[in-house]
mmCIF file of N, CA, C and O in Angstrom:
data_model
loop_
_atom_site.group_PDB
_atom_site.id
_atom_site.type_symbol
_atom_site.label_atom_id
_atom_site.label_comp_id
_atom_site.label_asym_id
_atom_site.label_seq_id
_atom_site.Cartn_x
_atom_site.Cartn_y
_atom_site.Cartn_z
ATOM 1 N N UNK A 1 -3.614 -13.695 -20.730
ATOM 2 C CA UNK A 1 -3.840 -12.431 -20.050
ATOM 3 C C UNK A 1 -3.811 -12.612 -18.536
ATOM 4 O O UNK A 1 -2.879 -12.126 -17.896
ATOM 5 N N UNK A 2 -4.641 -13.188 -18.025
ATOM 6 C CA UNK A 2 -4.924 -13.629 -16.685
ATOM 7 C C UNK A 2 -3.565 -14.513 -15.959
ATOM 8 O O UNK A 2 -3.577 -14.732 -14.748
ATOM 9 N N UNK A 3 -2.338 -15.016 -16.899
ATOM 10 C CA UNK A 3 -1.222 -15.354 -16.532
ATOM 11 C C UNK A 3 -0.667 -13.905 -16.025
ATOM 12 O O UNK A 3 -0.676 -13.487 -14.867
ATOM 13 N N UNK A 4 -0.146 -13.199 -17.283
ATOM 14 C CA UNK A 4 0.260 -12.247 -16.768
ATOM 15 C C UNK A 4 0.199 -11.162 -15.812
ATOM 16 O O UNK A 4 1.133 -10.383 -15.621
ATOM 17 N N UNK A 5 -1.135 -11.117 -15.099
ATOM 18 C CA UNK A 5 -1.380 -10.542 -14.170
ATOM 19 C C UNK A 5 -1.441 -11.192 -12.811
ATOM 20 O O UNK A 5 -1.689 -10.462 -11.852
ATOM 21 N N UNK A 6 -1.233 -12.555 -12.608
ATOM 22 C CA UNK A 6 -0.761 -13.223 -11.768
ATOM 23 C C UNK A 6 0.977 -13.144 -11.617
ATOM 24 O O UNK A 6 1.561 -13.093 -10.535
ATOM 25 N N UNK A 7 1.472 -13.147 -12.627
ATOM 26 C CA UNK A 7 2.754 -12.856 -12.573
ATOM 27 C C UNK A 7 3.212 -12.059 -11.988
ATOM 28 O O UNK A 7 4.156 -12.184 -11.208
ATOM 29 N N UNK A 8 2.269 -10.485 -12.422
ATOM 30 C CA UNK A 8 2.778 -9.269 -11.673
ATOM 31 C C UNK A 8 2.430 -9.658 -10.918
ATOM 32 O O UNK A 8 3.294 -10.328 -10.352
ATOM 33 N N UNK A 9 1.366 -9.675 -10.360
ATOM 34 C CA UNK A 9 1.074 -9.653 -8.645
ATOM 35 C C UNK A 9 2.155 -10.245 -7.922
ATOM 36 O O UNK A 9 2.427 -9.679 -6.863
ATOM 37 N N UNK A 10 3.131 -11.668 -8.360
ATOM 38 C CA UNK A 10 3.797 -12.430 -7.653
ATOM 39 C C UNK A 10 5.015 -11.476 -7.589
ATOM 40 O O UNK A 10 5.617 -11.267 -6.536
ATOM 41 N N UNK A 11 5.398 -10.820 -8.960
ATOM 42 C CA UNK A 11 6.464 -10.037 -8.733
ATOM 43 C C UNK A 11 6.584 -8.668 -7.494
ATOM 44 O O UNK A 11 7.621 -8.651 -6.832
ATOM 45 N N UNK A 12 5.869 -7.925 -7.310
ATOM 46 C CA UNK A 12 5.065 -7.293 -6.446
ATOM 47 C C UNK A 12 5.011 -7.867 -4.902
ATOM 48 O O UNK A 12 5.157 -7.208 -3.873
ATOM 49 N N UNK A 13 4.780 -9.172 -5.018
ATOM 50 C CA UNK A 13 4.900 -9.479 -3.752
ATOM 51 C C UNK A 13 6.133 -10.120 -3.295
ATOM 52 O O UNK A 13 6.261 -10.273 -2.080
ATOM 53 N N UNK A 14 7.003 -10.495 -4.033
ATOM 54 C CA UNK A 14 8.038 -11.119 -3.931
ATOM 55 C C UNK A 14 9.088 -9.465 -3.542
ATOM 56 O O UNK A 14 10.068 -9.545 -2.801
ATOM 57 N N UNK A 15 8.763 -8.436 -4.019
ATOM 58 C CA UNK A 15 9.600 -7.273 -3.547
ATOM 59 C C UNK A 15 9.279 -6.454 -2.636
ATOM 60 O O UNK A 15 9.982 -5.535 -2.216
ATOM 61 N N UNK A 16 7.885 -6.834 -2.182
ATOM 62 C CA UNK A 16 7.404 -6.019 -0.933
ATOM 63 C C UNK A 16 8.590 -6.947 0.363
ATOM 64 O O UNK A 16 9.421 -6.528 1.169
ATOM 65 N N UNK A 17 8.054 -8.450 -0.040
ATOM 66 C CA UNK A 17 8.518 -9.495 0.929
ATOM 67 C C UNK A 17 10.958 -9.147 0.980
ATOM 68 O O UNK A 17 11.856 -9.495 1.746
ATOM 69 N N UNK A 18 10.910 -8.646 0.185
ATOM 70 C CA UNK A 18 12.728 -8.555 -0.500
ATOM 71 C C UNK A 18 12.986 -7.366 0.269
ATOM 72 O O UNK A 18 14.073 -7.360 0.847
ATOM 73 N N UNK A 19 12.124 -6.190 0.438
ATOM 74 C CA UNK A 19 11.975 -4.714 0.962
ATOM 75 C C UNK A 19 11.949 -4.741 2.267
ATOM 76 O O UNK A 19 12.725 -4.187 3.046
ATOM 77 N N UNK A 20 10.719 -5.627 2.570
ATOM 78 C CA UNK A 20 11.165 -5.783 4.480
ATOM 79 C C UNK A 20 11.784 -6.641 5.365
ATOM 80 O O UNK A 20 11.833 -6.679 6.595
ATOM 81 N N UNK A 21 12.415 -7.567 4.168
ATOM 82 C CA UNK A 21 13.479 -8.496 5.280
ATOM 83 C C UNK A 21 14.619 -7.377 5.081
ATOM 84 O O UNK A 21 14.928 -6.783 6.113
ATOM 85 N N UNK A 22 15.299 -7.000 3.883
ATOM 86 C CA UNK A 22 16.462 -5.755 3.929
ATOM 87 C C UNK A 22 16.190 -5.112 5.163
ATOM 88 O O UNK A 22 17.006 -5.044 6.082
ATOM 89 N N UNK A 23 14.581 -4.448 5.195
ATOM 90 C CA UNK A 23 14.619 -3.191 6.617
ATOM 91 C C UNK A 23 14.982 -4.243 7.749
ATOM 92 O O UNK A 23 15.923 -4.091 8.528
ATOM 93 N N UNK A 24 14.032 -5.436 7.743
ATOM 94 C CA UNK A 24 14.617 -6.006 9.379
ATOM 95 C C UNK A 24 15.999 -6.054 9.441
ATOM 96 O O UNK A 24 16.562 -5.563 10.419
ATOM 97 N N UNK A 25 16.758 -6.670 8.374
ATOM 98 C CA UNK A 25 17.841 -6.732 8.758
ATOM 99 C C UNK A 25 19.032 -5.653 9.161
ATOM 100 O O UNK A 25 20.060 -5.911 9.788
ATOM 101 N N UNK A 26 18.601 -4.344 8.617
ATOM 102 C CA UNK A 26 19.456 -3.580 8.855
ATOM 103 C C UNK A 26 18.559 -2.320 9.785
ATOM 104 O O UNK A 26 18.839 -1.121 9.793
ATOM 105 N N UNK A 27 17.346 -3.038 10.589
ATOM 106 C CA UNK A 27 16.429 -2.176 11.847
ATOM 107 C C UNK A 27 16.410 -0.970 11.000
ATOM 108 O O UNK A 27 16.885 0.051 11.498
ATOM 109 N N UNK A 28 15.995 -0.925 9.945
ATOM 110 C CA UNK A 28 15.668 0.431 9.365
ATOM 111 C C UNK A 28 13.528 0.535 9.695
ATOM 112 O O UNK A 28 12.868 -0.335 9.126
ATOM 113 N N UNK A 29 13.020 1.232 10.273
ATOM 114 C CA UNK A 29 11.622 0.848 10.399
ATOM 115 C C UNK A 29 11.061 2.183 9.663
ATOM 116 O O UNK A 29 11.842 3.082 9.355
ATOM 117 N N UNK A 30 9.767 2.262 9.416
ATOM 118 C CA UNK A 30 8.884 3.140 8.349
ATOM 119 C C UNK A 30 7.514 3.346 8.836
ATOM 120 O O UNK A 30 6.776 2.397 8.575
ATOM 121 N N UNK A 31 7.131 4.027 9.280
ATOM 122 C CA UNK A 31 5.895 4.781 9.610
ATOM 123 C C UNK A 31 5.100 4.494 8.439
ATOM 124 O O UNK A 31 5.558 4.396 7.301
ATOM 125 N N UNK A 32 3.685 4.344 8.823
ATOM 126 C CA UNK A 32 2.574 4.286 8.150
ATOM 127 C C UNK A 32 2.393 5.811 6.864
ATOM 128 O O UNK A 32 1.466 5.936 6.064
ATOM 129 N N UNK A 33 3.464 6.681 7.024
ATOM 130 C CA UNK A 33 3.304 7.768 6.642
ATOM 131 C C UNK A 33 4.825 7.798 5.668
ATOM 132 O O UNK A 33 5.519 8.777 5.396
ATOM 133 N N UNK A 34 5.004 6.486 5.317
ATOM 134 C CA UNK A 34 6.037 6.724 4.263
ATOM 135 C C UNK A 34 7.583 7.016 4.765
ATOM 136 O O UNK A 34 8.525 6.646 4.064
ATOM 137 N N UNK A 35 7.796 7.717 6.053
ATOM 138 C CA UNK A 35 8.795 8.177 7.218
ATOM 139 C C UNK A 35 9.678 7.034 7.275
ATOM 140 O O UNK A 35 9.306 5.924 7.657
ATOM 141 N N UNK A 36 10.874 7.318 6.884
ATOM 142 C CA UNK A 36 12.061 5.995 7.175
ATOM 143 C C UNK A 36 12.450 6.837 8.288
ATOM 144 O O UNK A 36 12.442 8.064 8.191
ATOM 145 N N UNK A 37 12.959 5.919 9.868
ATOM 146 C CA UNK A 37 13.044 6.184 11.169
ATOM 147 C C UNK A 37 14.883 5.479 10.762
ATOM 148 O O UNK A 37 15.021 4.413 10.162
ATOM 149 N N UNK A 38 15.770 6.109 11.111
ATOM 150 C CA UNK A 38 17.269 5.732 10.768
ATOM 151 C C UNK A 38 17.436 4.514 12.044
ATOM 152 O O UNK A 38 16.549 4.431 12.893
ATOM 153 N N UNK A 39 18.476 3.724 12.079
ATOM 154 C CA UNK A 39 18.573 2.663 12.888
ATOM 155 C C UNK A 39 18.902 3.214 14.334
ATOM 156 O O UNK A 39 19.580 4.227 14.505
ATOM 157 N N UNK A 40 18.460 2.594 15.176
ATOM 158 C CA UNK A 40 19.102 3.050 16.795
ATOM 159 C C UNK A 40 20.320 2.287 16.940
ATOM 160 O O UNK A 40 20.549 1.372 16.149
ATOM 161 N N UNK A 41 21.298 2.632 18.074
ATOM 162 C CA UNK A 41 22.504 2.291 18.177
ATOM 163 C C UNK A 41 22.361 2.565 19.318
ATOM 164 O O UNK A 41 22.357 3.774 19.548
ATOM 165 N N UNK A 42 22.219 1.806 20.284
ATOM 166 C CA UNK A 42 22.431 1.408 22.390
ATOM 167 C C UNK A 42 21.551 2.932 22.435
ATOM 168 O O UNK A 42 21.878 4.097 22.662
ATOM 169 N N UNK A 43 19.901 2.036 21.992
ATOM 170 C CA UNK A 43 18.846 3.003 22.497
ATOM 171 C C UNK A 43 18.276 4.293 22.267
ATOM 172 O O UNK A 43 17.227 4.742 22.729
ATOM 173 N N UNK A 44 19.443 5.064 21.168
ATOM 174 C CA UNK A 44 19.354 6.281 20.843
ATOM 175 C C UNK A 44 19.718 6.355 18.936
ATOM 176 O O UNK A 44 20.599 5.975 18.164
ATOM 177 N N UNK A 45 18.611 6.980 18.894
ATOM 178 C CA UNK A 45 19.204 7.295 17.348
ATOM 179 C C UNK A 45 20.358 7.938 17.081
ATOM 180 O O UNK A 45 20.980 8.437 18.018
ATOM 181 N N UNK A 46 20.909 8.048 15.560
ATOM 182 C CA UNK A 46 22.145 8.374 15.634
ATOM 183 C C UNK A 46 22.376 9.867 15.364
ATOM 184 O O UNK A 46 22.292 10.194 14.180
ATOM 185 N N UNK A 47 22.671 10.889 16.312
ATOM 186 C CA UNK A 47 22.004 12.022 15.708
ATOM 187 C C UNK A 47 22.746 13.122 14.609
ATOM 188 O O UNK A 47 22.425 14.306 14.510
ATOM 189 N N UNK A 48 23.989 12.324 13.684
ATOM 190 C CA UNK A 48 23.920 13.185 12.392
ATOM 191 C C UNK A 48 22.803 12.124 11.847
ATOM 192 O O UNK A 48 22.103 12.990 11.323
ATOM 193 N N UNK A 49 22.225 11.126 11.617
ATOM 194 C CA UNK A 49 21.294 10.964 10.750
ATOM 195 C C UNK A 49 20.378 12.090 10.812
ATOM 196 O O UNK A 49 20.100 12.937 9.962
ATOM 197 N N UNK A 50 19.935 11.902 12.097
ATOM 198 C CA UNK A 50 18.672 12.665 12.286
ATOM 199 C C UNK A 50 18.632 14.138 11.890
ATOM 200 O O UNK A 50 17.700 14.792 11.423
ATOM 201 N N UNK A 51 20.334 14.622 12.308
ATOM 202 C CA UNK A 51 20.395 16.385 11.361
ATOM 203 C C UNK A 51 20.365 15.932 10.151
ATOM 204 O O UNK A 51 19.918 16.830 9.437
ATOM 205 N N UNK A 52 20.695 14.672 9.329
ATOM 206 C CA UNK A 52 20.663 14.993 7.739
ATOM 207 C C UNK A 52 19.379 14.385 7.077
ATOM 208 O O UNK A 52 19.137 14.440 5.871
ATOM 209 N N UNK A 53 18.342 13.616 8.326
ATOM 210 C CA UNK A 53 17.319 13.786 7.731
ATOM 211 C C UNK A 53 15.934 14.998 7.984
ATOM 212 O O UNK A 53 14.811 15.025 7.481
ATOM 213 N N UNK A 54 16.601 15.911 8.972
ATOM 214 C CA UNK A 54 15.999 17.077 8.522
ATOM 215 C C UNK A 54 16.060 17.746 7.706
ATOM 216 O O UNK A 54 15.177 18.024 6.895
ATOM 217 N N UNK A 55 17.559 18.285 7.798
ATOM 218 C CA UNK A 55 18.152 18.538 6.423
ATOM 219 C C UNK A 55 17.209 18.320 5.004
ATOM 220 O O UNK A 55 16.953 19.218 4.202
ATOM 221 N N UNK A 56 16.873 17.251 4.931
ATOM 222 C CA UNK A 56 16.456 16.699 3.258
ATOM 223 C C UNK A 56 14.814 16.744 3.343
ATOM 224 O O UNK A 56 13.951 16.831 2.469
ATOM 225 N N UNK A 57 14.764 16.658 4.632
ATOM 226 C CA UNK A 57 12.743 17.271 4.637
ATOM 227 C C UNK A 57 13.104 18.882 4.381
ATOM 228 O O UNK A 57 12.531 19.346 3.395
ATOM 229 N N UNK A 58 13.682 19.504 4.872
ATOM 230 C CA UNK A 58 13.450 20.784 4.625
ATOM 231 C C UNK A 58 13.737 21.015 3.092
ATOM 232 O O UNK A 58 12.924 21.680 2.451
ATOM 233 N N UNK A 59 15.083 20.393 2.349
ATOM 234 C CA UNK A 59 15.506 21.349 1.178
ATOM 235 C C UNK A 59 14.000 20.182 0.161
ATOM 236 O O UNK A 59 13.615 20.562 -0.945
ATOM 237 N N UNK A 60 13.478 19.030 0.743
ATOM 238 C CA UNK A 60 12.329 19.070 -0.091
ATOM 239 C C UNK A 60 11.109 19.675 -0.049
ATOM 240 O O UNK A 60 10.371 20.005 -0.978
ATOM 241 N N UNK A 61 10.953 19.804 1.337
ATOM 242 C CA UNK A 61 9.690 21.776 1.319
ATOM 243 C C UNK A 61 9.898 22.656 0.656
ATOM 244 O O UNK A 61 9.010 23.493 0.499
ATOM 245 N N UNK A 62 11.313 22.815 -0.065
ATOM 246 C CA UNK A 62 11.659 23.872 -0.535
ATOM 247 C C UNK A 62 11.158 23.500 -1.995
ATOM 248 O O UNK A 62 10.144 23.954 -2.525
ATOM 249 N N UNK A 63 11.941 22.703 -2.483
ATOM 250 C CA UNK A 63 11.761 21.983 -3.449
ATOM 251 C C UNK A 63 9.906 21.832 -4.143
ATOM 252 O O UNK A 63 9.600 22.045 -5.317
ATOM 253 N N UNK A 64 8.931 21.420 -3.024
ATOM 254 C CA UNK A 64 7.887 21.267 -3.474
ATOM 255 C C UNK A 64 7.126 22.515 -3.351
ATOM 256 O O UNK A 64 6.061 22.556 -3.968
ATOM 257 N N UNK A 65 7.608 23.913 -2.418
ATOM 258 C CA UNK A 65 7.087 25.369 -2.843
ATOM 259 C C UNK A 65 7.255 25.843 -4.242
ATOM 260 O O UNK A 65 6.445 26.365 -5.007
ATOM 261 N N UNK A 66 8.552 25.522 -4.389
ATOM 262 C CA UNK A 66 9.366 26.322 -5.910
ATOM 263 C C UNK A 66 8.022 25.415 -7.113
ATOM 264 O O UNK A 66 7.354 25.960 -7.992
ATOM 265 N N UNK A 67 8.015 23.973 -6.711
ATOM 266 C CA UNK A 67 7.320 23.619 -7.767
ATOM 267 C C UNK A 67 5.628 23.606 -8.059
ATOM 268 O O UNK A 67 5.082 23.275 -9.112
ATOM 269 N N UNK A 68 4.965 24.077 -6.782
ATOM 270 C CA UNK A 68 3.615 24.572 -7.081
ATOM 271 C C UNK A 68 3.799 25.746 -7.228
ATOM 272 O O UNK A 68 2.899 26.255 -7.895
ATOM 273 N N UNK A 69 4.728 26.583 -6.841
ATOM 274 C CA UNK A 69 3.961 28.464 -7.103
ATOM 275 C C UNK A 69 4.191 28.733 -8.992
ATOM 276 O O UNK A 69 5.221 29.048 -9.588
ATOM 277 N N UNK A 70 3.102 28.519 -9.423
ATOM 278 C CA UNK A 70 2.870 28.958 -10.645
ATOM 279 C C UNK A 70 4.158 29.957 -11.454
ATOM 280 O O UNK A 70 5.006 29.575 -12.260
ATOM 281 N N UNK A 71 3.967 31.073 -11.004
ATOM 282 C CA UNK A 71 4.854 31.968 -11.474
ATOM 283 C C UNK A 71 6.422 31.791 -11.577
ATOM 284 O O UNK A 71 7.243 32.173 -12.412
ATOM 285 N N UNK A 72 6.509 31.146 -10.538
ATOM 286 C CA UNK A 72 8.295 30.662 -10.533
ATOM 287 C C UNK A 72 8.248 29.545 -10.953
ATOM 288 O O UNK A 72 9.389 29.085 -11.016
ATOM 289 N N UNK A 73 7.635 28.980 -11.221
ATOM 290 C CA UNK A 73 7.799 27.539 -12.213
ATOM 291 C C UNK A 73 7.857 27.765 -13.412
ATOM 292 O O UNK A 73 8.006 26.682 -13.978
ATOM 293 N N UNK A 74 7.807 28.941 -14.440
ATOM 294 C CA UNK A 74 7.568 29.475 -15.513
ATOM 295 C C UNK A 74 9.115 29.862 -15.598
ATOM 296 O O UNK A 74 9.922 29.467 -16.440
ATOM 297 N N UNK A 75 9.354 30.791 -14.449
ATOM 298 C CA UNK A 75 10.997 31.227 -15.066
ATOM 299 C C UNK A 75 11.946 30.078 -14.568
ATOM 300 O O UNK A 75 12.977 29.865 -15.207
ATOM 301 N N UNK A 76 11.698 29.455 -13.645
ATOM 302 C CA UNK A 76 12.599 28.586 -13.486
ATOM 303 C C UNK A 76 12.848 27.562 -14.499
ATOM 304 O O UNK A 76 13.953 27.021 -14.545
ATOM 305 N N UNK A 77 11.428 27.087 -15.741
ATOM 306 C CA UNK A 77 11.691 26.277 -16.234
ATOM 307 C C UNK A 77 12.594 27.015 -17.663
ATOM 308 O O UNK A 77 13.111 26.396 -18.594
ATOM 309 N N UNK A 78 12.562 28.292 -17.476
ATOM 310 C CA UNK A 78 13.038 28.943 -18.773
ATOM 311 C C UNK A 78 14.872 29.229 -18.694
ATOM 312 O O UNK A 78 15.711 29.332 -19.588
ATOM 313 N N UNK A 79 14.977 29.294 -17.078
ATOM 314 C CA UNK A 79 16.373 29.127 -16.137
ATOM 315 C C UNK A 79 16.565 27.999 -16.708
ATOM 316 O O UNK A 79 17.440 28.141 -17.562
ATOM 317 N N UNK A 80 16.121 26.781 -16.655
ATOM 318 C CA UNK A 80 16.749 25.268 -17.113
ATOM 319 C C UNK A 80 16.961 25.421 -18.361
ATOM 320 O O UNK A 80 18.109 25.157 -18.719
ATOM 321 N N UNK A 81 16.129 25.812 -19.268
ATOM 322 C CA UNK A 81 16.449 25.600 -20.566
ATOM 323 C C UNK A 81 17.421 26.509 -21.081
ATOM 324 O O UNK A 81 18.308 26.106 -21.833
ATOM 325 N N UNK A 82 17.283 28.209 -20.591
ATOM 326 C CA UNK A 82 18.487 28.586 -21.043
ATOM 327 C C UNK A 82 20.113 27.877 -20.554
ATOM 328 O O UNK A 82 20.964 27.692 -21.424
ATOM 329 N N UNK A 83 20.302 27.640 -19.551
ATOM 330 C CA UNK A 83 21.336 26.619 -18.856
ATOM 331 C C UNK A 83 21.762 25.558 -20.282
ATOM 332 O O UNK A 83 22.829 25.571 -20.897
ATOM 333 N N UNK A 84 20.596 24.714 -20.530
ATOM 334 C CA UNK A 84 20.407 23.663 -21.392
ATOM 335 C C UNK A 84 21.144 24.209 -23.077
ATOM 336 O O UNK A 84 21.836 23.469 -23.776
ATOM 337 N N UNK A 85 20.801 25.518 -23.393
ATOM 338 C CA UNK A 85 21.337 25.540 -24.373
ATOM 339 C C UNK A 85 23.734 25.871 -24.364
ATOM 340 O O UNK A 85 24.606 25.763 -25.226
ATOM 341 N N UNK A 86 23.722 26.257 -22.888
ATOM 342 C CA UNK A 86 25.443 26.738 -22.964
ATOM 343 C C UNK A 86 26.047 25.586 -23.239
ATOM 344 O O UNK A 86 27.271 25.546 -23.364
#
């Protein structure tokens, strides 16, 4: 028992350690808040990243309204399934 949970742990740390040499190497950096910051290029970010990572914060605000408001989560899930049966 106590193997195997040494194991995980090693696995776990062996991909945290795999996760941030990838970011160093390709200057991808991450905020304490989960936030991937796109690479700079001579001092300045690159700015279609930066329109397409607004872009994807917004259509996921959207995304996480549609999926708490109660009421539209009801027909939307009934939208999928009718879809599901054509």
């Amino acid at each position: 028992m106590w193997t195997a949970i040494v194991v995980i742990v090693a696995i776990g740390a062996f991909v945290s350690i795999m996760r941030a040499r990838y970011y160093a190497q390709h200057g991808i950096i991450m905020d304490r808040h989960g936030h991937v910051t796109p690479p700079v290029t001579d001092g300045r970010p690159d700015p279609e990243l930066l329109r397409e990572i607004e872009s994807l914060r917004k259509r996921l605000e959207v995304l996480e309204r549609i999926t708490t408001d109660e009421r539209h989560t009801r027909s939307i899930a009934a939208e999928i399934e009718s879809l599901r049966d054509k």
